[in-house]
mmCIF file of C-alpha atoms in Angstrom:
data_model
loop_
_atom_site.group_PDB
_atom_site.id
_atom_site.type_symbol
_atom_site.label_atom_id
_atom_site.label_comp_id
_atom_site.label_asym_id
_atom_site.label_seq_id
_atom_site.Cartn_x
_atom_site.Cartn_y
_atom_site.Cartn_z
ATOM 1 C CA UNK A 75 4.977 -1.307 -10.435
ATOM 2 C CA UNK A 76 3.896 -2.784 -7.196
ATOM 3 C CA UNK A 77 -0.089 -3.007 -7.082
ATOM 4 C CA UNK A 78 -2.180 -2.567 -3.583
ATOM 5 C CA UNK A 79 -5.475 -4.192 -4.104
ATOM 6 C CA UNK A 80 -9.058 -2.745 -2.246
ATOM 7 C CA UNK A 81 -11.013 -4.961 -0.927
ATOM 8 C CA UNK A 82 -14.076 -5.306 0.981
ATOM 9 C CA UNK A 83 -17.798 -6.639 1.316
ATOM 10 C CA UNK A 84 -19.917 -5.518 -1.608
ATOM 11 C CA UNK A 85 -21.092 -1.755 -0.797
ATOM 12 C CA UNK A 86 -18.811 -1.001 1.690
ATOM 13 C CA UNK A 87 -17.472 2.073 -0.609
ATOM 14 C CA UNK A 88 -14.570 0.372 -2.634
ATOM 15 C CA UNK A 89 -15.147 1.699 -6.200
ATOM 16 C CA UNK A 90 -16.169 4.792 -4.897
ATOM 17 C CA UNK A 91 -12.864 5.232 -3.313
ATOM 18 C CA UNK A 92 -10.910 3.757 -6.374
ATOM 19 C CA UNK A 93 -12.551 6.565 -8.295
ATOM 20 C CA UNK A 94 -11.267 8.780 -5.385
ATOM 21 C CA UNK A 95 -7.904 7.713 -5.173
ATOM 22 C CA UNK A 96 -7.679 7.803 -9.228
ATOM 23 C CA UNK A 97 -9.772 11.222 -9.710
ATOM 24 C CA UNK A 98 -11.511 9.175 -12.095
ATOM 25 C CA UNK A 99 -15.003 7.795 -12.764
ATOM 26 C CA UNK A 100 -13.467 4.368 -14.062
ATOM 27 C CA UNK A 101 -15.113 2.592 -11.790
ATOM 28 C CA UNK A 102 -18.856 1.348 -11.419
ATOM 29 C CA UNK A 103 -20.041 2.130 -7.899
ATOM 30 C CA UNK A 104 -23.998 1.390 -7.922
ATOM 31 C CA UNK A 105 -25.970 0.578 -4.910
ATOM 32 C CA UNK A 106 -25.855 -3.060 -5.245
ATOM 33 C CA UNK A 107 -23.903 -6.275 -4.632
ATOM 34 C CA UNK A 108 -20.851 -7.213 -7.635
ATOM 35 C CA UNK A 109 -21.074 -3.912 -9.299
ATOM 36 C CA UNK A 110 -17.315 -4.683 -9.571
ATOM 37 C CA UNK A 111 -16.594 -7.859 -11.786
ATOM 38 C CA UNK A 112 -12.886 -7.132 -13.431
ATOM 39 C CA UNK A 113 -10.457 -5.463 -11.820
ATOM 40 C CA UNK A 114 -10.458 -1.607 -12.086
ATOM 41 C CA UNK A 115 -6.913 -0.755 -12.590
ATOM 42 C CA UNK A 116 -5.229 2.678 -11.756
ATOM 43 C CA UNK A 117 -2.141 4.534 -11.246
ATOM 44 C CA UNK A 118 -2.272 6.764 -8.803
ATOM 45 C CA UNK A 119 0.131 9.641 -7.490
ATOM 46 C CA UNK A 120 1.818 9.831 -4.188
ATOM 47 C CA UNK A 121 1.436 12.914 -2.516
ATOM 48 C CA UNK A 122 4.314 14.699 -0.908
ATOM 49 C CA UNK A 123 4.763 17.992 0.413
ATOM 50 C CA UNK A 124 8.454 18.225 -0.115
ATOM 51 C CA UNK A 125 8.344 18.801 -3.691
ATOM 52 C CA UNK A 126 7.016 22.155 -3.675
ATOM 53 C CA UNK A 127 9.645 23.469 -1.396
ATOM 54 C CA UNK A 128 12.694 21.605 -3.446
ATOM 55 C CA UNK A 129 11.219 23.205 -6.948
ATOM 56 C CA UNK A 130 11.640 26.630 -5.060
ATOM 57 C CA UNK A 131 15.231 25.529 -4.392
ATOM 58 C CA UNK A 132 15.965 24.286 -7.960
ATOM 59 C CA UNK A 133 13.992 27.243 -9.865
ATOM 60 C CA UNK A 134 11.792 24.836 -11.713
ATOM 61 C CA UNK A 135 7.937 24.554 -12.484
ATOM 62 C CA UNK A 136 7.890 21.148 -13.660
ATOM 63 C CA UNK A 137 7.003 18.364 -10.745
ATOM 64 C CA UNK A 138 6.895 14.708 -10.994
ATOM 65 C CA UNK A 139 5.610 13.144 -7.965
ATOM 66 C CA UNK A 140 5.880 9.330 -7.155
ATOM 67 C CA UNK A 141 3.162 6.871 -8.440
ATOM 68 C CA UNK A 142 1.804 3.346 -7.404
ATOM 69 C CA UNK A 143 -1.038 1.507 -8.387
ATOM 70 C CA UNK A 144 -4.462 0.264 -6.706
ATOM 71 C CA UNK A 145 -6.949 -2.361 -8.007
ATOM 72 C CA UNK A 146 -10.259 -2.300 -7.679
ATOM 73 C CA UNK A 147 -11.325 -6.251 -6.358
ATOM 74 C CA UNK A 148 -14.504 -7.257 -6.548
ATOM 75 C CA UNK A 149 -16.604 -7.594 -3.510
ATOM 76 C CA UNK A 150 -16.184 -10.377 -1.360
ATOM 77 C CA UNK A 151 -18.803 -12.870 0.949
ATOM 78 C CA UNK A 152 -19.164 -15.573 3.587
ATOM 79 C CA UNK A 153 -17.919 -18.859 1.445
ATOM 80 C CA UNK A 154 -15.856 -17.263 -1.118
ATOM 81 C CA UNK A 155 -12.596 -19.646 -0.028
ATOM 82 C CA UNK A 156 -15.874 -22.452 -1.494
ATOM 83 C CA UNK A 157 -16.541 -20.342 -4.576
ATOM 84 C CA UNK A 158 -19.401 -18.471 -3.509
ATOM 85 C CA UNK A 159 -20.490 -14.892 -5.347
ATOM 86 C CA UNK A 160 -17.456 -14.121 -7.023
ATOM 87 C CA UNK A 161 -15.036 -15.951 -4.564
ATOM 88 C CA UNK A 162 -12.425 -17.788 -6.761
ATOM 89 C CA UNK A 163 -12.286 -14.558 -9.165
ATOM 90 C CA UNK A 164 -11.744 -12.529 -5.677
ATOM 91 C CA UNK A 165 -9.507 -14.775 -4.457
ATOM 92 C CA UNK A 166 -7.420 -14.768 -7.541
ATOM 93 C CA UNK A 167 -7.194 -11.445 -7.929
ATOM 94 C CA UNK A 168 -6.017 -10.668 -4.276
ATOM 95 C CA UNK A 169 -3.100 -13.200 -4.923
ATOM 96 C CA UNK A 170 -1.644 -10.982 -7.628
ATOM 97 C CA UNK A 171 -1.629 -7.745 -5.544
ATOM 98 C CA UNK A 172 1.088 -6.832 -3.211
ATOM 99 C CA UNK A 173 -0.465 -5.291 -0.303
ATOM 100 C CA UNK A 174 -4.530 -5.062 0.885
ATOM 101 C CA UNK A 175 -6.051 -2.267 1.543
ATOM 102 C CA UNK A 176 -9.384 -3.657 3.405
ATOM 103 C CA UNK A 177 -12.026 -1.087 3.117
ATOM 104 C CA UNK A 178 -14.565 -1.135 6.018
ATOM 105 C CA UNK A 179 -18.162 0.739 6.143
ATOM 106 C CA UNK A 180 -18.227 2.953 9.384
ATOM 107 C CA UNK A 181 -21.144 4.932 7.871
ATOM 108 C CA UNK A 182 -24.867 4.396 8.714
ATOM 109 C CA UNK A 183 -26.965 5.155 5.205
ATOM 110 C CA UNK A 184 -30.498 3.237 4.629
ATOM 111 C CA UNK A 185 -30.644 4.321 1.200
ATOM 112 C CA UNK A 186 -27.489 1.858 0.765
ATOM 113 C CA UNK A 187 -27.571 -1.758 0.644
ATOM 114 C CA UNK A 188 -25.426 -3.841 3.385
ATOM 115 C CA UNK A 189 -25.431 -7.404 2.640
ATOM 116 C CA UNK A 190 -25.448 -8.448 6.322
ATOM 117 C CA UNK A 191 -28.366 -5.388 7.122
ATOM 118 C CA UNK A 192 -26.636 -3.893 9.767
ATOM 119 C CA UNK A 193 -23.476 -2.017 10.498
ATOM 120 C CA UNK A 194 -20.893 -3.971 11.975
ATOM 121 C CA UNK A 195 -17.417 -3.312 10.911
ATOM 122 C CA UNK A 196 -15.247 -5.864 13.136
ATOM 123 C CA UNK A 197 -18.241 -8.829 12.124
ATOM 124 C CA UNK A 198 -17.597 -7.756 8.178
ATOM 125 C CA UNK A 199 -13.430 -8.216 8.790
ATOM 126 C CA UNK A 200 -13.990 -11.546 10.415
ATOM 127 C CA UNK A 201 -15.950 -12.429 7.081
ATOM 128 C CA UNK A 202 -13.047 -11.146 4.642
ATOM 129 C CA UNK A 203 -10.315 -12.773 7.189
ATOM 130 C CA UNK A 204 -11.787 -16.101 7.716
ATOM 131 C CA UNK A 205 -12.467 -16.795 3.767
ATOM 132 C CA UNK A 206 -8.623 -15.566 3.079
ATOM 133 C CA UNK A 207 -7.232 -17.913 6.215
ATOM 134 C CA UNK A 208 -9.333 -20.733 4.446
ATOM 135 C CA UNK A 209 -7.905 -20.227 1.279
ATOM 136 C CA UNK A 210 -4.401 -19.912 2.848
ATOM 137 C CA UNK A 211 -4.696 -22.914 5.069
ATOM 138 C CA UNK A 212 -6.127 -24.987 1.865
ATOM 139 C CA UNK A 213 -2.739 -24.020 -0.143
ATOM 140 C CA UNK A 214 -0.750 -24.660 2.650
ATOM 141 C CA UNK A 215 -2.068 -27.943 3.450
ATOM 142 C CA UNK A 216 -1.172 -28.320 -0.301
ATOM 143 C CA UNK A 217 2.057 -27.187 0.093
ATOM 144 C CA UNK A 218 2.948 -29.615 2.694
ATOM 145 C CA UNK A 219 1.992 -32.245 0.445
ATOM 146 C CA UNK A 220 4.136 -31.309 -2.755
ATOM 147 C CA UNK A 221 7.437 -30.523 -0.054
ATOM 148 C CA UNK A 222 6.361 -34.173 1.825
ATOM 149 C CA UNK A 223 8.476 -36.369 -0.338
ATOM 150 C CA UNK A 224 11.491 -34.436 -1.157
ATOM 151 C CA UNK A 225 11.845 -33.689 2.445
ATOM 152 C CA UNK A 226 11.526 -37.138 3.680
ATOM 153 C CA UNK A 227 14.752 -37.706 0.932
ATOM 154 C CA UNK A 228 16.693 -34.789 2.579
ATOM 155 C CA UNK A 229 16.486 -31.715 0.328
ATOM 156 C CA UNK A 230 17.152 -28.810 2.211
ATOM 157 C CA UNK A 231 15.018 -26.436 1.125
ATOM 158 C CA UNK A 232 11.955 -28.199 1.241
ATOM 159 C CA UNK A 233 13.191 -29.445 4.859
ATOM 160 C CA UNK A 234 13.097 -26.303 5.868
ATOM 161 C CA UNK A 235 9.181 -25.461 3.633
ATOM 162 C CA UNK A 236 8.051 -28.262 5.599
ATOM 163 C CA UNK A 237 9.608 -26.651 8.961
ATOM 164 C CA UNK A 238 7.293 -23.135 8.199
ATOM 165 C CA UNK A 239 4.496 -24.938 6.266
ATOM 166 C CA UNK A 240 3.684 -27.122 9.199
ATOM 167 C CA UNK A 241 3.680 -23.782 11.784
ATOM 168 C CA UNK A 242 1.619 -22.407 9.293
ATOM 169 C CA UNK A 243 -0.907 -24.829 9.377
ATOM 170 C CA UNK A 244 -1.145 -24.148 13.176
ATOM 171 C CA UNK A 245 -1.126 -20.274 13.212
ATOM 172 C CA UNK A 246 -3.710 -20.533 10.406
ATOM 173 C CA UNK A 247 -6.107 -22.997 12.281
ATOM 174 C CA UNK A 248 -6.340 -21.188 15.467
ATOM 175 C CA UNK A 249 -7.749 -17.967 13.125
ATOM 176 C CA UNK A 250 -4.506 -15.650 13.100
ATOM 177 C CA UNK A 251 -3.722 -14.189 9.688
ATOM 178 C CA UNK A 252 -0.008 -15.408 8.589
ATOM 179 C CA UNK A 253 1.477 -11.707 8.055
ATOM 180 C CA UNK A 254 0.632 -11.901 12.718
ATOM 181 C CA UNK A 255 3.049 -14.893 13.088
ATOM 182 C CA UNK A 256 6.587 -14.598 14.669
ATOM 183 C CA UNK A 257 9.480 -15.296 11.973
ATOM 184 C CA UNK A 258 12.976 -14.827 11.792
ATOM 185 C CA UNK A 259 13.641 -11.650 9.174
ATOM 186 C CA UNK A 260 15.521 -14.096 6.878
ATOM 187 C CA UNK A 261 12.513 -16.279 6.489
ATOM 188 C CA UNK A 262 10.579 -13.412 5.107
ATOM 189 C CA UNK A 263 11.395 -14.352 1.687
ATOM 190 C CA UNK A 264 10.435 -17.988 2.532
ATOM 191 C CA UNK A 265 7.077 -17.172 3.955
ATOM 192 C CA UNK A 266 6.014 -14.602 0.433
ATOM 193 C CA UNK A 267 7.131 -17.669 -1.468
ATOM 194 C CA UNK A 268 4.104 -19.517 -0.407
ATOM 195 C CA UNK A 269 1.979 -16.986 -2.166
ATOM 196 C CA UNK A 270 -0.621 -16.560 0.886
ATOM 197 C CA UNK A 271 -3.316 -13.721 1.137
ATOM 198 C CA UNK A 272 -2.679 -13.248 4.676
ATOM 199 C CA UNK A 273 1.141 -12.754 4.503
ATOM 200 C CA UNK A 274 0.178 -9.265 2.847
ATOM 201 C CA UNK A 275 0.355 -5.978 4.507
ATOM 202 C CA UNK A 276 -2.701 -4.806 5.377
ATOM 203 C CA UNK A 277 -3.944 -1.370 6.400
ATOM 204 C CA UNK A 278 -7.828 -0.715 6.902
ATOM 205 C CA UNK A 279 -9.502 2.213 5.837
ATOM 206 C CA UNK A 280 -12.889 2.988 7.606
ATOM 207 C CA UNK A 281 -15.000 4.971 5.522
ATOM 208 C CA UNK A 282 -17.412 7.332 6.996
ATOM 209 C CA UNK A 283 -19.592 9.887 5.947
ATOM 210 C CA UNK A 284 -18.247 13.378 5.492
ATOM 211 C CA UNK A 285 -19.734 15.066 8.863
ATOM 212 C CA UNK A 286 -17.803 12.207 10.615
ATOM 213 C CA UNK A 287 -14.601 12.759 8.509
ATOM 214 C CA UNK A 288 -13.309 15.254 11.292
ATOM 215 C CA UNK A 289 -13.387 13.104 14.217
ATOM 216 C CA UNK A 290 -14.266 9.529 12.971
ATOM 217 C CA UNK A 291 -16.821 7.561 15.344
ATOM 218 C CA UNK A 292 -17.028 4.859 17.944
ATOM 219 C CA UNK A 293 -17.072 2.177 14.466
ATOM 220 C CA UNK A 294 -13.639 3.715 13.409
ATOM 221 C CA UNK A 295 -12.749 3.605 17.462
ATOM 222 C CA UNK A 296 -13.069 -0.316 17.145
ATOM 223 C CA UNK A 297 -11.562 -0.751 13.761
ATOM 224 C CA UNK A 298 -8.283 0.782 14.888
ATOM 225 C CA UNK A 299 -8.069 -1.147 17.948
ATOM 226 C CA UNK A 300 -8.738 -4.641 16.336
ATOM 227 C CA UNK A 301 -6.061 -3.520 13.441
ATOM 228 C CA UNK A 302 -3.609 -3.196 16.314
ATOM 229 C CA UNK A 303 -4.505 -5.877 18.931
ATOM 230 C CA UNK A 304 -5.088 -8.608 16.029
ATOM 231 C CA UNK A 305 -3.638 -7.877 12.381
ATOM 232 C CA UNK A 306 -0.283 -5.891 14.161
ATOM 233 C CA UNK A 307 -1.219 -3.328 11.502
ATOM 234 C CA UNK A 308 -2.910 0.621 11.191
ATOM 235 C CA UNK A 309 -6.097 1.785 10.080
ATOM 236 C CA UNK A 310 -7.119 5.079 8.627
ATOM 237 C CA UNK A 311 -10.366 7.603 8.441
ATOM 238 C CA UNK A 312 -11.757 8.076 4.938
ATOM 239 C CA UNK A 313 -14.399 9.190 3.493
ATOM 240 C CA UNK A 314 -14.581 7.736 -0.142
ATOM 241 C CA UNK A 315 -17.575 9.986 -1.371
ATOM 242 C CA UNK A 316 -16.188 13.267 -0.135
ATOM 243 C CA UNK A 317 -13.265 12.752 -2.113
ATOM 244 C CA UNK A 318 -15.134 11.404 -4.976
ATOM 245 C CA UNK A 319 -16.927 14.750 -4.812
ATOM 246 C CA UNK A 320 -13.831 16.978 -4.918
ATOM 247 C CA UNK A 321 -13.340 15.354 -8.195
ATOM 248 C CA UNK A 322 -15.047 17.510 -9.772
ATOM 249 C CA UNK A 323 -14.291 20.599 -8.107
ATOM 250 C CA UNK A 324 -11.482 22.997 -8.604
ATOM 251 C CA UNK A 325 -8.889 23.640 -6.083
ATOM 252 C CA UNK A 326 -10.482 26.886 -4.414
ATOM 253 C CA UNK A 327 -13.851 25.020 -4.500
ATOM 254 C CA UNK A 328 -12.202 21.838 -2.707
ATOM 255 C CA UNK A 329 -10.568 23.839 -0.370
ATOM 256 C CA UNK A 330 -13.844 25.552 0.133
ATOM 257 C CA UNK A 331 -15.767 22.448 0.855
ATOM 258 C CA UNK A 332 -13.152 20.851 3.024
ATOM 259 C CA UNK A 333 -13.170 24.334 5.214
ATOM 260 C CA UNK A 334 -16.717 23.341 5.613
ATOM 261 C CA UNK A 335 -16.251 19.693 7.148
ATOM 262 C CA UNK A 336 -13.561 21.179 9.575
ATOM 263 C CA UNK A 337 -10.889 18.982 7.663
ATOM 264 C CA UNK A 338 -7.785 20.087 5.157
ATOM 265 C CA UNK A 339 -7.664 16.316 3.616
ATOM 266 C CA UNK A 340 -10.410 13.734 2.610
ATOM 267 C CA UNK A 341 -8.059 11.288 4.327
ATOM 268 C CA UNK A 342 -7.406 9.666 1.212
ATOM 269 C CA UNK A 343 -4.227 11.605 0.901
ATOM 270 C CA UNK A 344 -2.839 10.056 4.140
ATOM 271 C CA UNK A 345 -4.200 6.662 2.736
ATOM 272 C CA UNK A 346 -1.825 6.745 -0.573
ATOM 273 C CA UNK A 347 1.167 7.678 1.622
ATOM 274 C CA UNK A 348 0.675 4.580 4.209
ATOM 275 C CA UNK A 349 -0.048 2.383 1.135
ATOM 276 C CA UNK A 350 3.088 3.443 -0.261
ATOM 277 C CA UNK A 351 4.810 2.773 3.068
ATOM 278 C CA UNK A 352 3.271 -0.555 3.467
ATOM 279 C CA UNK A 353 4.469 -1.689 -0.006
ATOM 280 C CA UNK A 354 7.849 -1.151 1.439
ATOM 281 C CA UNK A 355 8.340 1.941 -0.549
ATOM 282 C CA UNK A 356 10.127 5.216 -0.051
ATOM 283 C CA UNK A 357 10.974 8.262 -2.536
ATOM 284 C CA UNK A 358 14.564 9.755 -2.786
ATOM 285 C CA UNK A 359 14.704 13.186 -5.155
ATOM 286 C CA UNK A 360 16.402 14.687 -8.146
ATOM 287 C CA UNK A 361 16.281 18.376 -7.858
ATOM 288 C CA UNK A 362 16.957 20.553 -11.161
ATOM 289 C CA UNK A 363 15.812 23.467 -13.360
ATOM 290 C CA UNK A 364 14.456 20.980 -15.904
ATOM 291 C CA UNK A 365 12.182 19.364 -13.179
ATOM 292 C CA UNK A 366 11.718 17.910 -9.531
ATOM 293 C CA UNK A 367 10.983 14.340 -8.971
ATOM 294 C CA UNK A 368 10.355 11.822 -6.615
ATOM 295 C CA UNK A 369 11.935 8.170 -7.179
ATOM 296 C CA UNK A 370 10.423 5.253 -5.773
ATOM 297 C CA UNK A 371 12.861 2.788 -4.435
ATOM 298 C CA UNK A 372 12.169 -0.034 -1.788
ATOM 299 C CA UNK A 373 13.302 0.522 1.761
ATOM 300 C CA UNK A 374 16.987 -1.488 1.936
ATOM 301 C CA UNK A 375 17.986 -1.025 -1.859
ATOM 302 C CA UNK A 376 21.554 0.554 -1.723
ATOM 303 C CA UNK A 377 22.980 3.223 -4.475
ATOM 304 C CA UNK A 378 23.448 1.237 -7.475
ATOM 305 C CA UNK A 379 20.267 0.119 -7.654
ATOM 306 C CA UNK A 380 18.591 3.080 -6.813
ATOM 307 C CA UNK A 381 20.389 4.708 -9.645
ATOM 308 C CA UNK A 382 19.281 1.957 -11.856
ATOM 309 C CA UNK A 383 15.425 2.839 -11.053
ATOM 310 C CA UNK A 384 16.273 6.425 -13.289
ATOM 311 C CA UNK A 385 18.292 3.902 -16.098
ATOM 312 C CA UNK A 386 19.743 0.363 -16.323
ATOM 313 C CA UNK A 387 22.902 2.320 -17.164
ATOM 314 C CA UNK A 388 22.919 4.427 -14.229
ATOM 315 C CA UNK A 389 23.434 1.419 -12.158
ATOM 316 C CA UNK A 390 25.554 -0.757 -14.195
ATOM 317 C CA UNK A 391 28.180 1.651 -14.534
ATOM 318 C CA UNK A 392 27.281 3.461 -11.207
ATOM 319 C CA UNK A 393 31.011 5.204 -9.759
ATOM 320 C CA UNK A 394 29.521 7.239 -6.439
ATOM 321 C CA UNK A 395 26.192 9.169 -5.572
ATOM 322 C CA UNK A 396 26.178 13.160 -4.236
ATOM 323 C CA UNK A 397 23.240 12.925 -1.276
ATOM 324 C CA UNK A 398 22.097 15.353 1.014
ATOM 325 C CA UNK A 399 18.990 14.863 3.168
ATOM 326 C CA UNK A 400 15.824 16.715 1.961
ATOM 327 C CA UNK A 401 15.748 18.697 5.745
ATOM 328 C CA UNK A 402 19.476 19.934 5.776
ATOM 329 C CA UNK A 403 18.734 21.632 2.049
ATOM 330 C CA UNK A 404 15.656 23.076 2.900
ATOM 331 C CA UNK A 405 17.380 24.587 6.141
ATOM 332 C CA UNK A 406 20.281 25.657 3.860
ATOM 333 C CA UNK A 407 17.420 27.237 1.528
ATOM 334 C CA UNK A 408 19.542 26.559 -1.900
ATOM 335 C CA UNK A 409 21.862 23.935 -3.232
ATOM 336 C CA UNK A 410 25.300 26.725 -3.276
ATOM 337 C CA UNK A 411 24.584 27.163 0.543
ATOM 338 C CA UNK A 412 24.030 23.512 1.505
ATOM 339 C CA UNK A 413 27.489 22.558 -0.374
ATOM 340 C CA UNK A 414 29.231 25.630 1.472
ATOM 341 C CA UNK A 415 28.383 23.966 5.008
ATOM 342 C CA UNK A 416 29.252 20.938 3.830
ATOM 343 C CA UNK A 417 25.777 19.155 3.876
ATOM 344 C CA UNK A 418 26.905 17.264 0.420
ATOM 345 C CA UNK A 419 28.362 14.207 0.698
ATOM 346 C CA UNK A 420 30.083 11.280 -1.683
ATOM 347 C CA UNK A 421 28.503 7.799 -1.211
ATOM 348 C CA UNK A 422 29.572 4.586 -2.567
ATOM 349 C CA UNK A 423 28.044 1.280 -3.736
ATOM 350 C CA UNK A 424 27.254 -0.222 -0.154
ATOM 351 C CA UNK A 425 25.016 3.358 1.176
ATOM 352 C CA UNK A 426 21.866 2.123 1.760
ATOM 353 C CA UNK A 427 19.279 5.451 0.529
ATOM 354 C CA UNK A 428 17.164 6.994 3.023
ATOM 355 C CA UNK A 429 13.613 8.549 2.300
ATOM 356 C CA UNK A 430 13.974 12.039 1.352
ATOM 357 C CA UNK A 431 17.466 12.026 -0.078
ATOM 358 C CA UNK A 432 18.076 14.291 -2.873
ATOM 359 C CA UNK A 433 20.410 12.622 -4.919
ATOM 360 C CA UNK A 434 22.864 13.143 -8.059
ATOM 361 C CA UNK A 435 24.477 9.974 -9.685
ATOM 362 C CA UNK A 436 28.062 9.838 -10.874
ATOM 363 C CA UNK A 437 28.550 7.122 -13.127
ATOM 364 C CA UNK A 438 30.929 5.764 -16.134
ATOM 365 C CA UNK A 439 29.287 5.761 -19.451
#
């Protein structure tokens, strides 16, 4: 399962929100610095309002959503690429995730400890950034080294390492993340190989307190335009503590308290879904009285293998796929009526799925 790792400065809100996105309390969030040491690991559930509707349609109770999984990193500061606080753990652990999501305080609270004092939410990405770009340009420099030789003797491949290594260095030194520098889309492959921090998608989330939740502030104003104009990625409103309140609150009392704020989500809902996105994910559907559930595929995979994510079998002896798209059988309201105006269709190996398909797999056993 693909992993999307939180990170931030020390009190910013992380484990508060891991505990939020998990609707646990498996994570220490105290009011001061490293709370966080290991990981916190957790599998989390995607939410998505079209499986309601489709367990109407196929006359079932029983939903399975999608799921992916966040880590919990611990906090980062200035000099961590050096080894300072927990930097080389930190540092580690953001190398084995597959996206960032880079939690950022947008909330003014004395009663919790910053370690820079004030609130300053573009000055505390810079500090994250410029550590990961130092540990990225120190492996790339690296890099160039180990490819030096074999490209001087004409190998190919590490010709053409030594080709994006050596832009690298350059992108890296004049402080631009590597996931912000032009590449041909069959290089992509090439440029994860390298194993850099800053290659990962990133989306921010700006946590603020919950009578900001409705409208955000001028902190979340600047996050979202420094996510676009210098990380080419998005940035979300959260607020970590009035989702880890709803934890313990049923439904009617959540609903309740969210009536109150002037909001229908924490934002951490939203959050999971562009996390999902920005692993490259989407969810296709099976649709029966047994049960509803979503799939998780990655964007591009064609049939076959998205049969194979249900069973190995599925794929290997995979003969065609019967898809319809989630909005022409909800418009149809049931499967008999969506087959009668002949929303159904037969696809072969080479379809490429789409999010939302609701699929049924034909194969030889």
């Amino acid at each position: 399962m693909l992993q999307a790792g939180i990170v931030g400065l020390p009190n910013v809100g992380k484990s508060t929100l891991f505990n939020a996105l998990t609707r646990s309390r498996k994570a220490a969030a105290e009011n001061y610095p490293f709370c966080t040491i290991d990981p916190n690991v957790g599998v989390v559930q995607v939410p998505d309002d079209r499986l309601e509707p489709l367990a109407k349609i196929a006359k079932t109770s029983v939903i399975i959503p999608a799921a992916i999984e966040f880590v919990d990193i611990a906090g980062l500061v200035a000099g961590a690429s050096k080894g300072e606080g927990l930097g080389n753990k930190f540092l580690g652990n953001i190398r084995e995730v597959d996206a960032i999501v880079h939690v950022v305080r947008c909330f003014e609270d004395g009663d919790i400890i910053h370690t820079q004092a004030t609130i300053d939410p573009i000055r505390d990405i810079e500090i994250i950034n410029t550590e990961l770009m130092l540990a990225d340009l120190e492996s790339v420099i690296a890099q160039i080294d180990k490819n030096h030789k074999k490209a001087k003797a004409g190998d190919k491949e590490s010709v053409a390492n030594m080709a994006m290594l050596e832009e690298l260095k350059k992108h890296l030194e004049s402080g631009k993340p590597a996931l912000t520098m032009h590449i041909h889309p069959e290089e992509k492959g090439r440029l994860k190989s390298f194993g850099l921090m800053t290659s990962k998608p990133v989306i921010f989330a700006c946590n603020v307190s919950e009578n900001e939740l409705a409208k955000g502030n001028s902190h979340t104003a600047r996050v979202a335009a420094y996510a676009k104009d210098h990380m080419s990625c998005g940035a979300c409103v959260i607020s970590a503590r009035v989702e880890s309140d709803l934890v313990d609150l049923s439904p009617a009392e959540s609903a309740d308290y969210m009536k109150e704020l002037g909001v229908t989500d924490s934002g951490v809902g939203a959050l999971i879904r562009e996390s999902y996105k920005l692993l490259g994910l989407a969810s296709y559907f099976t649709a029966g009285e047994k049960e509803v559930r979503a799939w998780t595929f990655r964007v591009g995979m064609k049939a076959p293998q998205c049969a194979g994510v249900i069973h190995t079998d599925f794929e290997k002896g995979f003969i065609k796929a019967e898809v319809v798209s989630y909005g022409e059988l909800i418009k149809a309201g049931s499967v008999h009526a969506a087959r009668e105006a002949g929303k159904y269709r037969l696809e072969g190996k080479e379809y490429e799925f789409k999010d939302g398909d609701v699929a049924l797999f034909k194969f030889a056993n």
